[in-house]
Tab-separated table of C-alpha atoms and ligand atoms in Angstrom:
chain	number	residue	atom	x	y	z
A	1	MET	CA	137.059	64.249	-43.725
A	2	LYS	CA	139.577	62.071	-42.035
A	3	LYS	CA	142.951	62.631	-43.624
A	4	HIS	CA	145.480	60.024	-44.729
A	5	ASN	CA	148.279	60.998	-42.391
A	6	PHE	CA	151.714	60.261	-43.803
A	7	SER	CA	153.457	62.524	-41.335
A	8	ALA	CA	156.996	61.542	-40.165
A	9	GLY	CA	156.360	62.368	-36.616
A	10	PRO	CA	154.346	62.856	-34.527
A	11	CYS	CA	152.877	60.026	-36.378
A	12	ILE	CA	149.585	58.337	-37.203
A	13	LEU	CA	148.110	56.262	-34.361
A	14	PRO	CA	145.387	53.521	-34.589
A	15	GLN	CA	141.913	55.078	-34.619
A	16	GLU	CA	140.735	52.776	-31.719
A	17	VAL	CA	143.759	53.949	-29.618
A	18	LEU	CA	142.785	57.585	-30.126
A	19	LYS	CA	139.274	56.947	-29.177
A	20	LYS	CA	140.162	55.064	-25.934
A	21	SER	CA	142.714	57.695	-25.026
A	22	ALA	CA	140.116	60.483	-25.525
A	23	GLU	CA	137.747	58.616	-23.213
A	24	ALA	CA	140.402	58.176	-20.615
A	25	VAL	CA	140.993	61.870	-20.559
A	26	ILE	CA	137.377	62.467	-19.478
A	27	ASP	CA	136.802	59.439	-17.347
A	28	PHE	CA	139.477	56.823	-16.667
A	29	ASN	CA	138.553	53.310	-15.713
A	30	GLY	CA	135.022	54.583	-14.543
A	31	LEU	CA	136.763	56.424	-11.636
A	32	GLY	CA	134.929	59.554	-12.296
A	33	LEU	CA	138.459	61.219	-12.726
A	34	SER	CA	140.504	61.979	-15.696
A	35	LEU	CA	143.720	59.886	-16.377
A	36	ILE	CA	145.632	63.169	-16.370
A	37	GLU	CA	144.356	64.313	-13.010
A	38	ILE	CA	144.914	61.216	-10.877
A	39	SER	CA	148.068	60.377	-8.883
A	40	HIS	CA	150.733	58.512	-10.876
A	41	ARG	CA	151.171	56.458	-7.676
A	42	SER	CA	147.514	55.367	-7.710
A	43	LYS	CA	146.878	51.623	-8.477
A	44	ASP	CA	145.049	52.458	-11.629
A	45	PHE	CA	148.121	54.227	-13.140
A	46	VAL	CA	150.804	51.975	-11.622
A	47	ASP	CA	148.989	49.152	-13.477
A	48	VAL	CA	149.258	51.095	-16.778
A	49	MET	CA	152.979	51.576	-16.241
A	50	GLU	CA	153.458	47.910	-15.439
A	51	LYS	CA	151.379	46.722	-18.362
A	52	ALA	CA	153.260	49.033	-20.731
A	53	ARG	CA	156.666	47.714	-19.524
A	54	SER	CA	155.643	44.074	-19.695
A	55	LEU	CA	154.130	44.455	-23.232
A	56	VAL	CA	157.477	45.866	-24.413
A	57	LYS	CA	159.309	42.870	-22.998
A	58	GLU	CA	156.795	40.523	-24.536
A	59	LEU	CA	156.589	42.083	-27.945
A	60	LEU	CA	160.450	42.466	-28.259
A	61	ASN	CA	160.837	38.916	-26.898
A	62	LEU	CA	163.389	40.128	-24.456
A	63	PRO	CA	165.142	37.674	-22.218
A	64	ASP	CA	165.433	38.257	-18.415
A	65	GLY	CA	168.085	40.855	-17.439
A	66	TYR	CA	166.615	43.846	-19.277
A	67	SER	CA	164.836	46.832	-17.741
A	68	VAL	CA	162.202	48.751	-19.619
A	69	LEU	CA	161.820	52.508	-18.830
A	70	PHE	CA	159.499	55.279	-20.008
A	71	LEU	CA	161.487	58.500	-19.602
A	72	GLN	CA	161.093	62.083	-20.696
A	73	GLY	CA	163.308	64.364	-22.764
A	74	GLY	CA	162.829	62.523	-26.086
A	75	ALA	CA	165.384	60.411	-27.985
A	76	SER	CA	167.455	63.660	-28.023
A	77	LEU	CA	168.190	63.385	-24.267
A	78	GLU	CA	169.174	59.793	-24.832
A	79	PHE	CA	172.051	61.040	-27.022
A	80	LEU	CA	173.443	62.419	-23.825
A	81	MET	CA	172.295	59.789	-21.351
A	82	THR	CA	173.905	56.974	-23.351
A	83	PRO	CA	177.461	58.241	-22.905
A	84	TYR	CA	176.839	59.340	-19.345
A	85	ASN	CA	175.806	55.819	-18.464
A	86	LEU	CA	178.154	53.778	-20.739
A	87	LEU	CA	181.242	55.793	-21.554
A	88	LYS	CA	184.024	55.140	-19.041
A	89	GLU	CA	186.160	58.021	-17.668
A	90	GLY	CA	188.857	58.193	-20.324
A	91	GLY	CA	187.030	55.743	-22.507
A	92	LYS	CA	186.036	55.788	-26.125
A	93	ALA	CA	182.915	54.961	-28.175
A	94	ALA	CA	182.275	54.352	-31.976
A	95	TYR	CA	179.421	55.867	-33.806
A	96	ILE	CA	177.935	55.288	-37.324
A	97	ASP	CA	176.800	58.467	-38.864
A	98	THR	CA	173.762	57.740	-41.012
A	99	GLY	CA	171.927	60.996	-40.747
A	100	VAL	CA	171.108	64.186	-38.834
A	101	TRP	CA	169.993	62.341	-35.729
A	102	ALA	CA	173.010	60.125	-35.666
A	103	ALA	CA	175.221	63.263	-36.078
A	104	LYS	CA	173.319	64.953	-33.163
A	105	ALA	CA	174.046	61.793	-31.019
A	106	VAL	CA	177.800	62.195	-31.868
A	107	LYS	CA	177.726	65.940	-30.932
A	108	GLU	CA	176.254	65.173	-27.502
A	109	ALA	CA	178.511	62.247	-26.767
A	110	LYS	CA	181.570	64.307	-27.611
A	111	LEU	CA	180.792	66.461	-24.572
A	112	LEU	CA	181.802	63.502	-22.337
A	113	GLY	CA	184.674	61.843	-24.096
A	114	ASP	CA	186.483	60.420	-27.085
A	115	ILE	CA	184.054	59.635	-29.825
A	116	GLU	CA	185.101	58.078	-33.189
A	117	VAL	CA	182.840	58.237	-36.185
A	118	ILE	CA	183.760	54.873	-37.822
A	119	ALA	CA	181.451	55.184	-40.930
A	120	SER	CA	179.350	57.879	-42.512
A	121	SER	CA	177.158	58.328	-45.494
A	122	LYS	CA	177.181	62.109	-45.351
A	123	ASP	CA	179.039	62.268	-48.728
A	124	LYS	CA	175.758	61.379	-50.517
A	125	VAL	CA	173.229	63.309	-48.356
A	126	TYR	CA	172.844	60.060	-46.370
A	127	ASN	CA	171.028	58.167	-49.069
A	128	TYR	CA	172.664	54.876	-48.153
A	129	ILE	CA	173.864	52.861	-45.163
A	130	PRO	CA	177.614	52.502	-44.939
A	131	LYS	CA	179.012	48.987	-45.108
A	132	ASN	CA	182.308	47.231	-44.764
A	133	TYR	CA	183.697	49.539	-42.139
A	134	THR	CA	186.105	48.393	-39.426
A	135	ILE	CA	184.761	48.469	-35.792
A	136	PRO	CA	187.567	49.112	-33.248
A	137	THR	CA	187.786	46.516	-30.484
A	138	ASN	CA	188.825	48.937	-27.749
A	139	VAL	CA	185.549	50.953	-27.420
A	140	ASP	CA	183.032	51.020	-24.552
A	141	TYR	CA	180.171	50.844	-27.053
A	142	VAL	CA	179.083	51.126	-30.735
A	143	HIS	CA	176.114	53.366	-31.549
A	144	CYS	CA	173.860	53.136	-34.623
A	145	THR	CA	170.495	54.373	-35.770
A	146	SER	CA	168.283	51.675	-37.086
A	147	ASN	CA	166.064	53.825	-39.332
A	148	ASN	CA	166.906	57.238	-40.746
A	149	THR	CA	163.637	59.009	-40.667
A	150	ILE	CA	164.713	61.985	-42.805
A	151	TYR	CA	166.389	60.041	-45.629
A	152	GLY	CA	164.419	56.912	-45.736
A	153	THR	CA	167.221	54.431	-45.125
A	154	GLN	CA	167.193	51.539	-42.727
A	155	ILE	CA	169.886	49.160	-41.416
A	156	LYS	CA	169.303	45.622	-42.505
A	157	GLU	CA	172.563	44.152	-41.085
A	158	PHE	CA	173.510	45.510	-37.651
A	159	PRO	CA	177.151	45.948	-36.639
A	160	LYS	CA	178.811	42.858	-35.245
A	161	THR	CA	180.858	43.727	-32.192
A	162	ASP	CA	181.973	42.355	-28.861
A	163	SER	CA	181.563	45.814	-27.402
A	164	LEU	CA	178.160	46.959	-26.216
A	165	LEU	CA	175.659	47.670	-28.923
A	166	VAL	CA	173.398	50.765	-28.635
A	167	CYS	CA	170.709	51.612	-31.077
A	168	ASP	CA	168.436	54.604	-31.627
A	169	MET	CA	165.336	52.883	-32.901
A	170	SER	CA	163.033	55.846	-32.673
A	171	SER	CA	161.333	55.476	-36.140
A	172	ASP	CA	161.063	51.678	-36.586
A	173	ILE	CA	160.672	50.142	-33.141
A	174	PHE	CA	157.994	47.355	-33.186
A	175	SER	CA	157.867	47.507	-36.983
A	176	ARG	CA	159.998	44.401	-37.726
A	177	VAL	CA	161.302	41.298	-36.195
A	178	LEU	CA	164.831	41.567	-34.920
A	179	ASP	CA	166.862	39.631	-32.328
A	180	PHE	CA	166.482	42.434	-29.838
A	181	SER	CA	168.690	40.592	-27.357
A	182	LYS	CA	171.698	41.379	-29.520
A	183	PHE	CA	171.376	45.072	-28.248
A	184	ASP	CA	172.470	46.280	-24.906
A	185	LEU	CA	170.702	49.551	-25.001
A	186	ILE	CA	167.738	50.581	-27.266
A	187	TYR	CA	165.967	53.868	-27.165
A	188	ALA	CA	163.089	55.381	-29.095
A	189	GLY	CA	161.063	58.562	-28.827
A	190	ALA	CA	157.419	57.506	-28.718
A	191	GLN	CA	156.085	59.861	-31.282
A	192	LYS	CA	157.365	57.979	-34.330
A	193	ASN	CA	155.782	54.648	-34.055
A	194	MET	CA	154.322	54.193	-30.576
A	195	GLY	CA	152.484	57.062	-29.124
A	196	PRO	CA	152.358	60.767	-28.625
A	197	ALA	CA	155.432	62.954	-27.961
A	198	GLY	CA	156.385	63.179	-24.347
A	199	THR	CA	157.848	59.858	-23.470
A	200	THR	CA	160.979	57.906	-24.565
A	201	LEU	CA	161.206	54.149	-24.431
A	202	VAL	CA	164.494	52.796	-23.100
A	203	VAL	CA	165.368	49.110	-23.001
A	204	VAL	CA	168.681	48.477	-21.191
A	205	LYS	CA	170.565	45.376	-20.044
A	206	ASP	CA	170.952	45.768	-16.353
A	207	GLU	CA	174.496	44.302	-16.082
A	208	ILE	CA	176.004	47.016	-18.292
A	209	LEU	CA	175.187	49.865	-15.907
A	210	GLY	CA	177.188	51.319	-13.026
A	211	LYS	CA	180.596	50.706	-14.532
A	212	THR	CA	181.791	54.061	-15.805
A	213	GLY	CA	183.398	55.580	-12.701
A	214	ARG	CA	181.482	58.806	-13.365
A	215	THR	CA	179.195	60.708	-11.054
A	216	ILE	CA	175.910	60.791	-13.021
A	217	PRO	CA	173.271	63.279	-12.167
A	218	ALA	CA	170.159	61.403	-10.793
A	219	MET	CA	167.831	62.308	-13.650
A	220	LEU	CA	170.361	61.144	-16.209
A	221	ASP	CA	171.187	57.954	-14.424
A	222	TYR	CA	169.250	54.910	-15.745
A	223	GLN	CA	169.836	53.232	-12.404
A	224	SER	CA	167.713	55.904	-10.579
A	225	HIS	CA	164.858	55.241	-12.991
A	226	ILE	CA	165.156	51.487	-12.789
A	227	LYS	CA	165.148	51.549	-9.002
A	228	ALA	CA	162.005	53.710	-9.002
A	229	ASP	CA	160.197	51.549	-11.657
A	230	SER	CA	160.126	54.480	-14.131
A	231	MET	CA	158.579	56.772	-11.516
A	232	PHE	CA	161.728	58.611	-10.168
A	233	ASN	CA	159.707	61.688	-10.845
A	234	THR	CA	156.239	62.203	-12.239
A	235	PRO	CA	156.057	60.143	-15.471
A	236	ALA	CA	154.368	61.432	-18.575
A	237	VAL	CA	151.105	59.688	-17.829
A	238	PHE	CA	149.160	60.412	-20.924
A	239	PRO	CA	151.963	59.437	-23.370
A	240	VAL	CA	152.646	56.289	-21.364
A	241	TYR	CA	148.916	55.349	-21.421
A	242	VAL	CA	148.604	55.950	-25.209
A	243	SER	CA	151.741	53.909	-25.796
A	244	MET	CA	150.333	51.061	-23.732
A	245	LEU	CA	147.201	51.035	-25.831
A	246	THR	CA	149.276	51.004	-28.985
A	247	LEU	CA	151.287	48.080	-27.765
A	248	GLU	CA	148.064	46.248	-26.823
A	249	TRP	CA	146.797	46.936	-30.407
A	250	ILE	CA	150.025	45.437	-31.885
A	251	LYS	CA	149.697	42.371	-29.626
A	252	GLY	CA	146.059	42.066	-30.756
A	253	LEU	CA	147.121	42.043	-34.404
A	254	GLY	CA	149.482	39.112	-33.692
A	255	GLY	CA	152.602	40.900	-32.495
A	256	ILE	CA	155.593	42.223	-34.406
A	257	GLN	CA	155.627	39.334	-36.858
A	258	ALA	CA	152.130	40.183	-38.025
A	259	ILE	CA	152.762	43.819	-38.262
A	260	GLU	CA	155.943	43.267	-40.148
A	261	LYS	CA	153.976	41.508	-42.917
A	262	LEU	CA	151.591	44.417	-43.207
A	263	ASN	CA	154.520	46.883	-43.258
A	264	ASP	CA	156.313	44.877	-46.010
A	265	ALA	CA	153.115	44.909	-48.143
A	266	LYS	CA	152.658	48.584	-47.824
A	267	ALA	CA	156.283	49.420	-48.574
A	268	GLU	CA	156.324	47.064	-51.627
A	269	LEU	CA	153.175	48.682	-53.042
A	270	LEU	CA	154.688	52.122	-52.778
A	271	TYR	CA	158.265	51.367	-53.946
A	272	ASN	CA	156.934	49.364	-56.867
A	273	GLU	CA	155.011	52.452	-58.068
A	274	ILE	CA	158.088	54.687	-57.567
A	275	ASP	CA	160.141	52.369	-59.632
A	276	ARG	CA	157.415	51.836	-62.293
A	277	ASN	CA	156.107	55.311	-62.724
A	278	PRO	CA	158.434	57.412	-64.989
A	279	HIS	CA	157.372	60.601	-63.111
A	280	PHE	CA	159.002	59.492	-59.912
A	281	LYS	CA	162.449	58.353	-58.643
A	282	GLY	CA	163.378	57.014	-55.207
A	283	PHE	CA	165.867	58.924	-53.060
A	284	ALA	CA	167.462	56.104	-50.938
A	285	LYS	CA	169.644	53.356	-52.391
A	286	ASN	CA	167.446	50.459	-53.240
A	287	GLU	CA	169.077	47.875	-50.925
A	288	ASP	CA	168.939	50.345	-47.909
A	289	ARG	CA	165.326	51.436	-48.376
A	290	SER	CA	163.339	51.969	-45.234
A	291	LEU	CA	160.008	50.175	-44.644
A	292	MET	CA	158.830	53.166	-42.551
A	293	ASN	CA	159.773	56.361	-44.429
A	294	VAL	CA	159.565	56.314	-48.234
A	295	THR	CA	161.491	59.145	-49.814
A	296	PHE	CA	161.040	60.118	-53.437
A	297	ASN	CA	161.296	62.958	-55.930
A	298	LEU	CA	159.675	63.957	-59.135
A	299	THR	CA	161.785	63.228	-62.191
A	300	ASN	CA	160.534	66.571	-63.553
A	301	GLU	CA	160.165	69.408	-61.052
A	302	ALA	CA	157.657	71.011	-63.392
A	303	ASP	CA	155.129	68.365	-62.342
A	304	LYS	CA	155.103	69.659	-58.747
A	305	GLU	CA	152.018	71.813	-59.020
A	306	ALA	CA	149.963	69.070	-60.648
A	307	PHE	CA	151.088	66.383	-58.235
A	308	ASP	CA	150.589	68.576	-55.116
A	309	LYS	CA	146.977	69.249	-56.322
A	310	LEU	CA	146.247	65.535	-56.856
A	311	TRP	CA	147.365	64.343	-53.501
A	312	ASN	CA	145.817	67.304	-51.667
A	313	ALA	CA	142.450	66.518	-53.358
A	314	ALA	CA	142.848	62.907	-52.292
A	315	GLY	CA	142.933	63.929	-48.661
A	316	ILE	CA	146.605	63.042	-48.165
A	317	SER	CA	148.545	64.965	-45.526
A	318	GLY	CA	152.170	65.126	-44.439
A	319	ILE	CA	154.140	63.923	-47.446
A	320	LYS	CA	156.412	66.961	-47.967
A	321	GLY	CA	160.018	65.858	-47.813
A	322	HIS	CA	162.375	67.068	-45.181
A	323	ARG	CA	164.051	70.364	-46.099
A	324	SER	CA	167.454	68.688	-46.387
A	325	VAL	CA	166.256	66.191	-48.922
A	326	GLY	CA	163.398	67.909	-50.733
A	327	GLY	CA	160.825	66.029	-52.789
A	328	TYR	CA	158.409	63.840	-50.905
A	329	ARG	CA	158.469	61.513	-47.837
A	330	ALA	CA	155.584	59.067	-47.194
A	331	SER	CA	155.885	57.756	-43.673
A	332	ILE	CA	154.003	54.535	-43.453
A	333	TYR	CA	154.253	53.653	-39.835
A	334	ASN	CA	152.577	50.705	-38.102
A	335	ALA	CA	149.191	52.305	-37.858
A	336	MET	CA	148.978	53.410	-41.527
A	337	PRO	CA	146.366	51.225	-43.304
A	338	ILE	CA	147.311	49.835	-46.737
A	339	GLU	CA	144.184	51.574	-48.073
A	340	SER	CA	145.784	54.945	-47.536
A	341	VAL	CA	148.947	53.829	-49.376
A	342	LYS	CA	146.632	52.744	-52.253
A	343	ILE	CA	145.248	56.303	-52.331
A	344	LEU	CA	148.754	57.720	-52.660
A	345	VAL	CA	149.668	55.257	-55.371
A	346	ASP	CA	146.461	56.155	-57.109
A	347	ALA	CA	147.367	59.918	-57.049
A	348	MET	CA	150.812	59.033	-58.580
A	349	GLN	CA	149.079	57.120	-61.357
A	350	GLN	CA	146.731	59.911	-62.017
A	351	LEU	CA	149.802	62.228	-62.545
A	352	GLU	CA	151.102	59.782	-65.141
A	353	LYS	CA	147.763	59.787	-66.957
A	354	GLN	CA	147.525	63.569	-66.997
A	355	PHE	CA	150.797	63.736	-68.838
A	356	SER	CA	150.378	60.908	-71.302
B	401	LIG	C1	162.711	62.045	-34.358
B	401	LIG	C2	163.987	61.317	-34.055
B	401	LIG	C3	164.873	61.639	-32.952
B	401	LIG	C4	164.535	62.770	-32.052
B	401	LIG	O1	163.520	62.457	-31.223
B	401	LIG	P1	163.019	63.495	-30.058
B	401	LIG	O2	162.126	62.570	-29.334
B	401	LIG	O3	162.285	64.550	-30.723
B	401	LIG	O4	164.069	63.946	-29.355
B	401	LIG	C5	165.989	60.894	-32.777
B	401	LIG	N1	166.323	59.875	-33.572
B	401	LIG	C6	165.526	59.545	-34.689
B	401	LIG	C7	165.929	58.377	-35.516
B	401	LIG	C8	164.386	60.217	-34.898
B	401	LIG	O5	163.579	59.907	-35.929
């Protein structure tokens, strides 16, 4: 039986994307060769890379002046590449600490310079997004995390700054309409909402690069990758191909605007049940709730065995909460159909019936 996959990452992907990817591994474009055994310099693969990059620009509605890269090393390597490329010698950057990933970004950046954490929600296990903080004016950039995968919080109002704005969008890229041209650098590990693990999307404004006065190792220098059209070294051909198919799928649905409507409906359905059903309570502060990762707990821990039985029997997978939060986390990324969310809501309602 095909399971309802609520995993936080690697994530659910559209069924048709999985099918096409599987076919390409056997015979790509009717070449009689596998996608993963042809040269990344062959026309067939160069076309994939170019299409993936142009779909990103189109879906994010980016103006000219941005480069799109598919790199390796995950979002975790971007924690280091960002300061390497943007933090001036002797400069300073401001970070907003909204979770474990944000804190890891701070830790890496500190290897290279003066990092100020200007706001943090660590005091309440990151169950909210800090607001009303002051952004210093003398910084090289401000770094934020749009969606906090572990805690189920999401930034609705981004920091306003005249400095460069950098955002880790790993777990909500392509899920909602934003003015992406407000950001100078966006990065996202593919495996949360775009494709398999193994490639990282980077969107960077060209004019901000080359200004730090640092010597940057070639593999960590965005300019090396831009000059080589994302093929400075052998790219992760399979993850890039699957990402391209997912982007085509989003475009086919009507783009980010259309997918956002579906995401809103799924999140509303699930949050309404959490708020209505006396057996459950939400983890994240209501106004900061994520549309992608829905975190909740049982009001009575004694219900755990009964509820776990119910969702297991319904074919649900991957809703165990992160160890730092406990409880449950239902990740309802782009490819999650609303029918699967209804199955989860149904299991929650069955729990209520059992105990009434
Ligand atoms: C998963 C995640 C990361 C880490 O991604 P990797 O690609 O595994 O390095 C970073 N930031 C956020 C917000 C994440 O959800």
